[in-house]
Short mmCIF file of C-alpha atoms and ligand atoms in Angstrom, two decimals:
data_model
loop_
_atom_site.label_atom_id
_atom_site.label_comp_id
_atom_site.label_asym_id
_atom_site.label_seq_id
_atom_site.Cartn_x
_atom_site.Cartn_y
_atom_site.Cartn_z
CA MET H 21 -21.46 27.95 16.68
CA LYS H 22 -20.91 26.01 12.25
CA TYR H 23 -18.73 23.13 11.84
CA LYS H 24 -14.94 23.42 10.94
CA VAL H 25 -14.14 21.46 7.56
CA LEU H 26 -11.15 21.02 6.06
CA LEU H 27 -10.71 20.39 2.29
CA THR H 28 -6.83 19.58 1.21
CA HIS H 29 -7.62 20.07 -1.97
CA GLU H 30 -9.51 22.59 -4.79
CA LEU H 31 -12.39 21.16 -5.93
CA PHE H 32 -15.58 22.59 -8.71
CA PRO H 33 -16.71 26.24 -7.69
CA GLU H 34 -20.87 24.90 -7.02
CA VAL H 35 -18.73 22.47 -4.80
CA HIS H 36 -16.93 24.56 -2.57
CA GLU H 37 -19.88 27.30 -2.52
CA LYS H 38 -22.76 23.53 -1.33
CA LEU H 39 -19.96 23.33 1.66
CA LYS H 40 -19.77 26.74 1.75
CA ASN H 41 -23.40 27.25 3.17
CA HIS H 42 -23.18 24.64 5.84
CA PHE H 43 -19.70 24.99 7.07
CA GLU H 44 -16.61 27.57 7.62
CA MET H 45 -14.78 25.95 4.70
CA GLU H 46 -10.38 25.71 5.06
CA ILE H 47 -9.08 24.81 1.55
CA GLY H 48 -5.40 23.97 0.68
CA ALA H 49 -3.56 20.66 2.23
CA GLU H 50 -0.51 19.38 1.17
CA GLY H 51 1.44 17.18 2.50
CA LYS H 52 0.70 15.62 5.75
CA ASP H 53 2.37 18.09 8.00
CA GLU H 54 0.34 21.03 6.47
CA ILE H 55 -2.75 18.57 6.68
CA ILE H 56 -1.80 18.49 11.07
CA ARG H 57 -1.31 21.85 11.06
CA LYS H 58 -4.92 22.77 9.79
CA ILE H 59 -6.93 19.93 9.96
CA ARG H 60 -6.62 20.30 14.13
CA ASP H 61 -10.14 22.13 14.60
CA LYS H 62 -11.82 20.67 11.93
CA ASP H 63 -14.49 18.51 12.62
CA ALA H 64 -15.40 17.30 8.94
CA ILE H 65 -11.96 16.31 5.72
CA LEU H 66 -12.63 15.84 2.62
CA CYS H 67 -9.39 14.86 1.09
CA PHE H 68 -7.48 12.96 -1.70
CA LEU H 69 -6.03 9.48 -2.65
CA ARG H 70 -2.61 11.66 -2.50
CA ASP H 71 -2.97 12.78 1.07
CA PRO H 72 -1.95 10.32 3.97
CA ILE H 73 -4.83 10.00 6.38
CA ASP H 74 -2.44 7.68 8.95
CA ARG H 75 -2.69 7.57 13.29
CA GLU H 76 -0.91 11.00 13.46
CA VAL H 77 -3.40 12.67 11.32
CA ILE H 78 -6.23 11.29 12.71
CA ASP H 79 -5.07 11.80 16.79
CA SER H 80 -4.34 15.53 15.73
CA ALA H 81 -7.66 15.89 14.92
CA PRO H 82 -9.82 15.20 18.37
CA LYS H 83 -12.88 16.99 17.10
CA LEU H 84 -13.39 14.97 13.26
CA LYS H 85 -16.20 13.08 12.57
CA ILE H 86 -15.69 12.36 8.86
CA ILE H 87 -12.80 12.13 6.50
CA SER H 88 -14.43 11.96 3.38
CA ASN H 89 -12.09 10.57 0.49
CA TYR H 90 -12.56 12.19 -3.13
CA ALA H 91 -11.98 8.57 -4.13
CA VAL H 92 -13.87 5.17 -4.46
CA GLY H 93 -9.90 3.64 -3.10
CA TYR H 94 -9.21 4.24 0.26
CA ASP H 95 -5.77 3.10 0.80
CA ASN H 96 -4.27 6.25 2.27
CA ILE H 97 -6.32 6.12 5.47
CA ASP H 98 -5.94 4.95 8.14
CA VAL H 99 -9.52 3.43 8.19
CA GLU H 100 -9.60 0.81 11.51
CA TYR H 101 -7.86 3.22 13.18
CA ALA H 102 -10.66 5.68 11.98
CA LYS H 103 -13.11 3.35 13.02
CA SER H 104 -11.47 2.31 16.32
CA LYS H 105 -12.00 6.94 17.36
CA GLY H 106 -15.44 6.50 15.84
CA ILE H 107 -14.86 8.69 12.93
CA TYR H 108 -16.64 7.53 10.21
CA VAL H 109 -14.68 7.02 6.54
CA THR H 110 -16.76 7.82 2.97
CA ASN H 111 -15.08 6.52 -0.61
CA THR H 112 -17.05 7.43 -4.00
CA PRO H 113 -18.12 4.23 -5.12
CA ASP H 114 -20.16 2.88 -8.45
CA LEU H 115 -19.28 6.99 -10.43
CA LEU H 116 -16.13 6.58 -11.70
CA THR H 117 -17.05 2.55 -13.11
CA GLU H 118 -17.44 3.27 -16.10
CA ALA H 119 -15.29 6.43 -16.80
CA THR H 120 -12.08 4.14 -15.79
CA ALA H 121 -13.54 0.86 -17.81
CA ASP H 122 -12.74 3.72 -20.47
CA LEU H 123 -9.55 4.54 -19.37
CA THR H 124 -8.34 0.67 -19.13
CA TRP H 125 -9.38 0.21 -23.06
CA ALA H 126 -7.88 3.66 -24.37
CA LEU H 127 -4.54 2.11 -22.44
CA ILE H 128 -5.66 -1.46 -23.99
CA LEU H 129 -5.45 0.14 -27.60
CA ALA H 130 -2.90 2.71 -27.37
CA VAL H 131 -0.77 -0.28 -25.82
CA ALA H 132 -1.55 -2.85 -28.91
CA ARG H 133 -1.66 -0.09 -31.73
CA ARG H 134 1.27 1.71 -30.43
CA ILE H 135 -0.99 4.51 -30.58
CA VAL H 136 1.26 6.92 -28.44
CA GLU H 137 4.40 6.02 -30.82
CA ALA H 138 2.80 6.48 -33.88
CA ASP H 139 1.73 9.64 -32.94
CA SER H 140 5.45 11.35 -31.73
CA PHE H 141 6.67 9.58 -35.19
CA THR H 142 4.04 10.95 -37.53
CA ARG H 143 4.54 14.84 -35.80
CA ALA H 144 8.01 14.69 -35.97
CA GLY H 145 7.57 14.35 -39.86
CA LYS H 146 8.63 11.19 -40.13
CA PHE H 147 5.47 9.96 -42.10
CA LYS H 148 6.88 9.56 -45.91
CA GLY H 149 4.28 7.09 -47.33
CA TRP H 150 2.09 3.71 -46.86
CA GLU H 151 4.42 1.47 -45.21
CA ALA H 152 3.31 -2.29 -44.69
CA GLY H 153 5.29 -2.82 -41.44
CA LEU H 154 4.90 -0.06 -39.90
CA PHE H 155 3.89 0.47 -36.57
CA LEU H 156 2.23 -3.04 -36.06
CA GLY H 157 0.27 -3.86 -33.24
CA MET H 158 -1.67 -6.53 -32.09
CA GLU H 159 -5.10 -7.40 -33.27
CA LEU H 160 -7.34 -7.53 -29.86
CA ASN H 161 -10.40 -9.95 -31.81
CA GLY H 162 -9.93 -13.43 -30.68
CA LYS H 163 -7.36 -13.31 -28.70
CA ARG H 164 -8.16 -13.73 -24.36
CA ILE H 165 -8.56 -10.79 -22.26
CA GLY H 166 -7.77 -11.77 -18.33
CA ILE H 167 -9.15 -9.22 -15.57
CA VAL H 168 -7.34 -9.61 -12.14
CA GLY H 169 -9.81 -8.50 -9.67
CA MET H 170 -13.79 -8.58 -11.12
CA GLY H 171 -15.71 -5.69 -9.41
CA ARG H 172 -17.07 -3.70 -10.19
CA ILE H 173 -15.35 -1.92 -12.49
CA GLY H 174 -13.72 -5.31 -13.94
CA LYS H 175 -16.97 -6.16 -15.08
CA ALA H 176 -17.63 -2.76 -17.14
CA VAL H 177 -13.69 -4.06 -18.27
CA ALA H 178 -15.96 -6.76 -19.39
CA ARG H 179 -19.32 -5.70 -20.23
CA ARG H 180 -16.41 -3.30 -23.61
CA ALA H 181 -14.53 -6.47 -23.64
CA ARG H 182 -17.43 -8.58 -25.69
CA GLY H 183 -17.96 -5.93 -28.28
CA PHE H 184 -13.61 -6.43 -29.43
CA GLY H 185 -14.11 -10.19 -30.20
CA LEU H 186 -12.44 -11.08 -26.73
CA GLU H 187 -12.24 -13.81 -24.42
CA ILE H 188 -12.92 -13.50 -21.18
CA VAL H 189 -11.73 -15.17 -18.12
CA TYR H 190 -10.80 -13.94 -14.19
CA ASN H 191 -9.94 -14.46 -11.07
CA LYS H 192 -11.33 -12.85 -7.71
CA ARG H 193 -11.08 -13.89 -4.23
CA GLN H 194 -15.05 -15.01 -4.65
CA ARG H 195 -16.14 -16.25 -8.29
CA LEU H 196 -19.48 -15.09 -9.10
CA SER H 197 -22.57 -16.40 -9.20
CA PRO H 198 -23.06 -18.66 -12.55
CA ASP H 199 -25.36 -15.88 -13.67
CA GLU H 200 -22.82 -13.22 -13.65
CA GLU H 201 -20.72 -15.09 -15.43
CA LYS H 202 -22.83 -16.16 -18.19
CA LYS H 203 -24.12 -12.13 -18.57
CA LEU H 204 -20.74 -11.10 -18.71
CA SER H 205 -19.38 -14.18 -20.97
CA ALA H 206 -16.73 -14.65 -18.10
CA ARG H 207 -14.77 -17.40 -17.16
CA PHE H 208 -13.02 -17.99 -14.00
CA MET H 209 -9.66 -18.37 -13.60
CA ASP H 210 -7.02 -19.90 -11.36
CA LEU H 211 -4.33 -16.34 -11.41
CA ASP H 212 -1.43 -18.71 -12.45
CA GLU H 213 -3.28 -19.85 -15.72
CA LEU H 214 -4.87 -16.35 -16.34
CA LEU H 215 -0.88 -15.02 -16.30
CA GLN H 216 0.01 -18.00 -18.34
CA THR H 217 -2.70 -18.07 -21.36
CA SER H 218 -4.16 -14.15 -20.94
CA HIS H 219 -2.97 -12.39 -24.39
CA ILE H 220 -4.70 -8.81 -22.62
CA ILE H 221 -3.88 -8.84 -18.69
CA THR H 222 -5.76 -6.24 -17.27
CA ILE H 223 -5.55 -5.42 -13.08
CA HIS H 224 -8.91 -3.74 -11.27
CA THR H 225 -8.68 -4.67 -7.63
CA PRO H 226 -7.78 -2.75 -4.73
CA LEU H 227 -4.94 -2.62 -3.19
CA THR H 228 -5.13 -4.28 0.71
CA PRO H 229 -2.74 -6.44 2.36
CA GLU H 230 -4.37 -9.42 -0.16
CA THR H 231 -2.78 -7.69 -2.94
CA ASN H 232 -0.05 -5.52 -2.38
CA ASN H 233 2.01 -7.19 -4.59
CA LEU H 234 0.20 -9.58 -6.17
CA ILE H 235 1.34 -9.86 -8.92
CA ASN H 236 5.03 -10.89 -8.03
CA ARG H 237 8.05 -10.73 -9.29
CA GLU H 238 7.34 -14.70 -9.88
CA ARG H 239 4.18 -14.22 -11.39
CA ILE H 240 5.54 -11.38 -13.09
CA TYR H 241 8.12 -14.80 -14.94
CA LYS H 242 4.49 -16.84 -15.31
CA ILE H 243 2.79 -13.77 -17.46
CA LYS H 244 2.43 -15.16 -21.37
CA GLU H 245 5.42 -14.02 -23.61
CA GLY H 246 4.38 -11.24 -25.78
CA ALA H 247 1.55 -10.60 -23.74
CA ILE H 248 -0.31 -7.07 -22.71
CA LEU H 249 -0.33 -5.95 -18.87
CA ILE H 250 -2.56 -3.15 -17.71
CA ASN H 251 -2.41 -1.36 -14.47
CA THR H 252 -5.62 1.25 -13.46
CA ALA H 253 -5.89 0.09 -10.63
CA ARG H 254 -3.46 0.88 -7.77
CA GLY H 255 1.41 0.75 -8.08
CA ALA H 256 1.56 -1.13 -5.54
CA VAL H 257 -0.51 -4.26 -7.08
CA VAL H 258 2.30 -5.16 -9.06
CA ASP H 259 6.45 -5.96 -8.90
CA GLU H 260 7.53 -2.60 -11.10
CA ASP H 261 10.82 -3.99 -11.31
CA ALA H 262 10.40 -7.12 -12.00
CA LEU H 263 7.12 -6.09 -14.84
CA ILE H 264 10.50 -3.68 -16.18
CA GLU H 265 12.57 -6.35 -16.77
CA ARG H 266 10.59 -8.22 -18.68
CA LEU H 267 10.16 -5.27 -21.09
CA GLU H 268 13.59 -4.16 -21.16
CA LYS H 269 13.61 -8.00 -23.13
CA GLY H 270 11.15 -7.39 -25.46
CA SER H 271 8.92 -10.51 -23.61
CA LEU H 272 6.23 -8.36 -23.85
CA PHE H 273 4.25 -6.17 -26.36
CA GLY H 274 3.55 -4.51 -23.89
CA ALA H 275 2.44 -2.19 -20.76
CA GLY H 276 0.00 0.95 -19.41
CA PHE H 277 -0.04 2.34 -16.63
CA ASP H 278 -2.29 4.84 -14.44
CA VAL H 279 -0.68 4.36 -11.78
CA TYR H 280 2.40 4.10 -9.99
CA ARG H 281 3.82 2.29 -7.36
CA GLY H 282 4.78 5.25 -5.18
CA GLU H 283 3.44 8.15 -7.14
CA PRO H 284 3.62 10.30 -7.78
CA ASN H 285 7.83 9.38 -8.22
CA ILE H 286 7.32 6.85 -11.27
CA ASN H 287 10.71 4.47 -11.92
CA PRO H 288 12.83 5.76 -14.65
CA LYS H 289 13.27 3.05 -16.63
CA LEU H 290 9.93 3.24 -17.30
CA LEU H 291 9.72 6.54 -18.61
CA LYS H 292 13.22 5.07 -21.33
CA LEU H 293 10.69 2.08 -21.68
CA LYS H 294 9.01 2.84 -25.65
CA ASN H 295 6.64 0.01 -25.50
CA VAL H 296 4.92 0.90 -22.29
CA VAL H 297 2.05 3.76 -22.17
CA LEU H 298 2.23 6.10 -19.13
CA LEU H 299 -0.35 8.58 -17.65
CA PRO H 300 -0.95 10.38 -14.65
CA HIS H 301 -3.55 8.28 -12.80
CA ILE H 302 -6.74 9.96 -14.34
CA GLY H 303 -8.88 6.83 -14.51
CA SER H 304 -11.63 9.19 -13.36
CA ALA H 305 -11.05 12.26 -15.43
CA THR H 306 -13.62 12.82 -17.23
CA THR H 307 -16.02 16.30 -15.78
CA GLU H 308 -19.26 13.99 -15.36
CA THR H 309 -17.66 11.51 -13.39
CA ARG H 310 -15.15 13.37 -10.94
CA LEU H 311 -18.09 16.78 -10.32
CA ALA H 312 -20.09 13.88 -9.62
CA MET H 313 -17.67 12.08 -6.84
CA ALA H 314 -17.61 16.02 -5.56
CA ASN H 315 -21.02 16.63 -4.81
CA LEU H 316 -21.39 12.53 -3.70
CA ALA H 317 -17.82 12.86 -1.14
CA ALA H 318 -19.48 16.80 0.19
CA ASP H 319 -22.92 15.25 0.58
CA ASN H 320 -20.92 12.44 2.02
CA ILE H 321 -19.89 15.19 4.86
CA ILE H 322 -23.47 17.35 4.68
CA ALA H 323 -25.26 14.41 6.31
CA VAL H 324 -22.77 13.18 9.12
CA LEU H 325 -22.16 16.70 10.57
CA SER H 326 -25.94 17.47 10.13
CA GLY H 327 -26.65 14.49 12.68
CA GLY H 328 -27.21 11.37 9.56
CA LYS H 329 -26.12 8.38 9.28
CA PRO H 330 -22.63 8.63 5.50
CA ILE H 331 -24.18 7.81 2.54
CA THR H 332 -21.26 5.31 1.39
CA PRO H 333 -19.18 4.72 4.30
CA VAL H 334 -16.44 2.31 4.03
CA TRP H 335 -17.55 1.78 7.43
C1 LIG I 430 -10.06 6.34 -7.69
O1 LIG I 430 -11.28 6.93 -6.76
O2 LIG I 430 -9.57 5.48 -6.55
C2 LIG I 430 -8.83 6.39 -8.43
O3 LIG I 430 -7.74 5.69 -8.01
C3 LIG I 430 -9.12 8.02 -8.34
O4 LIG I 430 -8.87 8.26 -9.76
#
């Protein structure tokens, strides 16, 4: 008898085919209730970061052997509980590093040079000729970028920062080796000092109990006057309400978000602000990256249901 796999959302036809060659597949489960209904008889689930895989879901799947997350982050899964039940949890690390770093830079440039505002202005037929003060932005060359979380993506952001002539400082729970710091031309800095002195702050920590609300209200108010904040990590790392207050007061240059607290819901106040650029969580959204992620997520399931070890285990 074939093992049964639940794929919560469609991926790529070739990945569906690959899984169908091995398993009985069911595709489509939106929200926790539907996942609970459909996971009961499944041996594996391939899920998205928007799918909550908590105790209740895990308890409703007595045959489950692996939870394969189609993402590098896995804060949507109760990993400890899955582990206590002997269910593997896997993610898709490495593959999306460069795409997410590119998108971070797209946001930095879009905010610093007011690209979205200027595009709307031009489309609205308001461009009547070159003007000295039209859409003045923030020059990057010579400024300081503060990278919060210097893992794979933070480092890829740092590598790109050198090309833009920025001074690089970073904060991380465990400091990098002197060799790595030298290679990246990056200097370790205490988090509060980083916030107080960086012109651009970009968040690259995973969401964990320690990083939940890391950039809290008090820290938001430490951010340098006129700075830019970019978040392509997880919304819950930042106190959005406090950040919005500062943006509304005009005491920050602007902000760029790919992720939100409680997404896909977005604080309506954010939608009203001109000095923010808002994206729908597309950090890893290139065809190459998403296909590679889908293949790895499928291969993790094939490996485990064939009796082997997962390729990229979270545990
Ligand atoms: C991830 O994989 O965790 C990203 O947020 C998806 O783009």
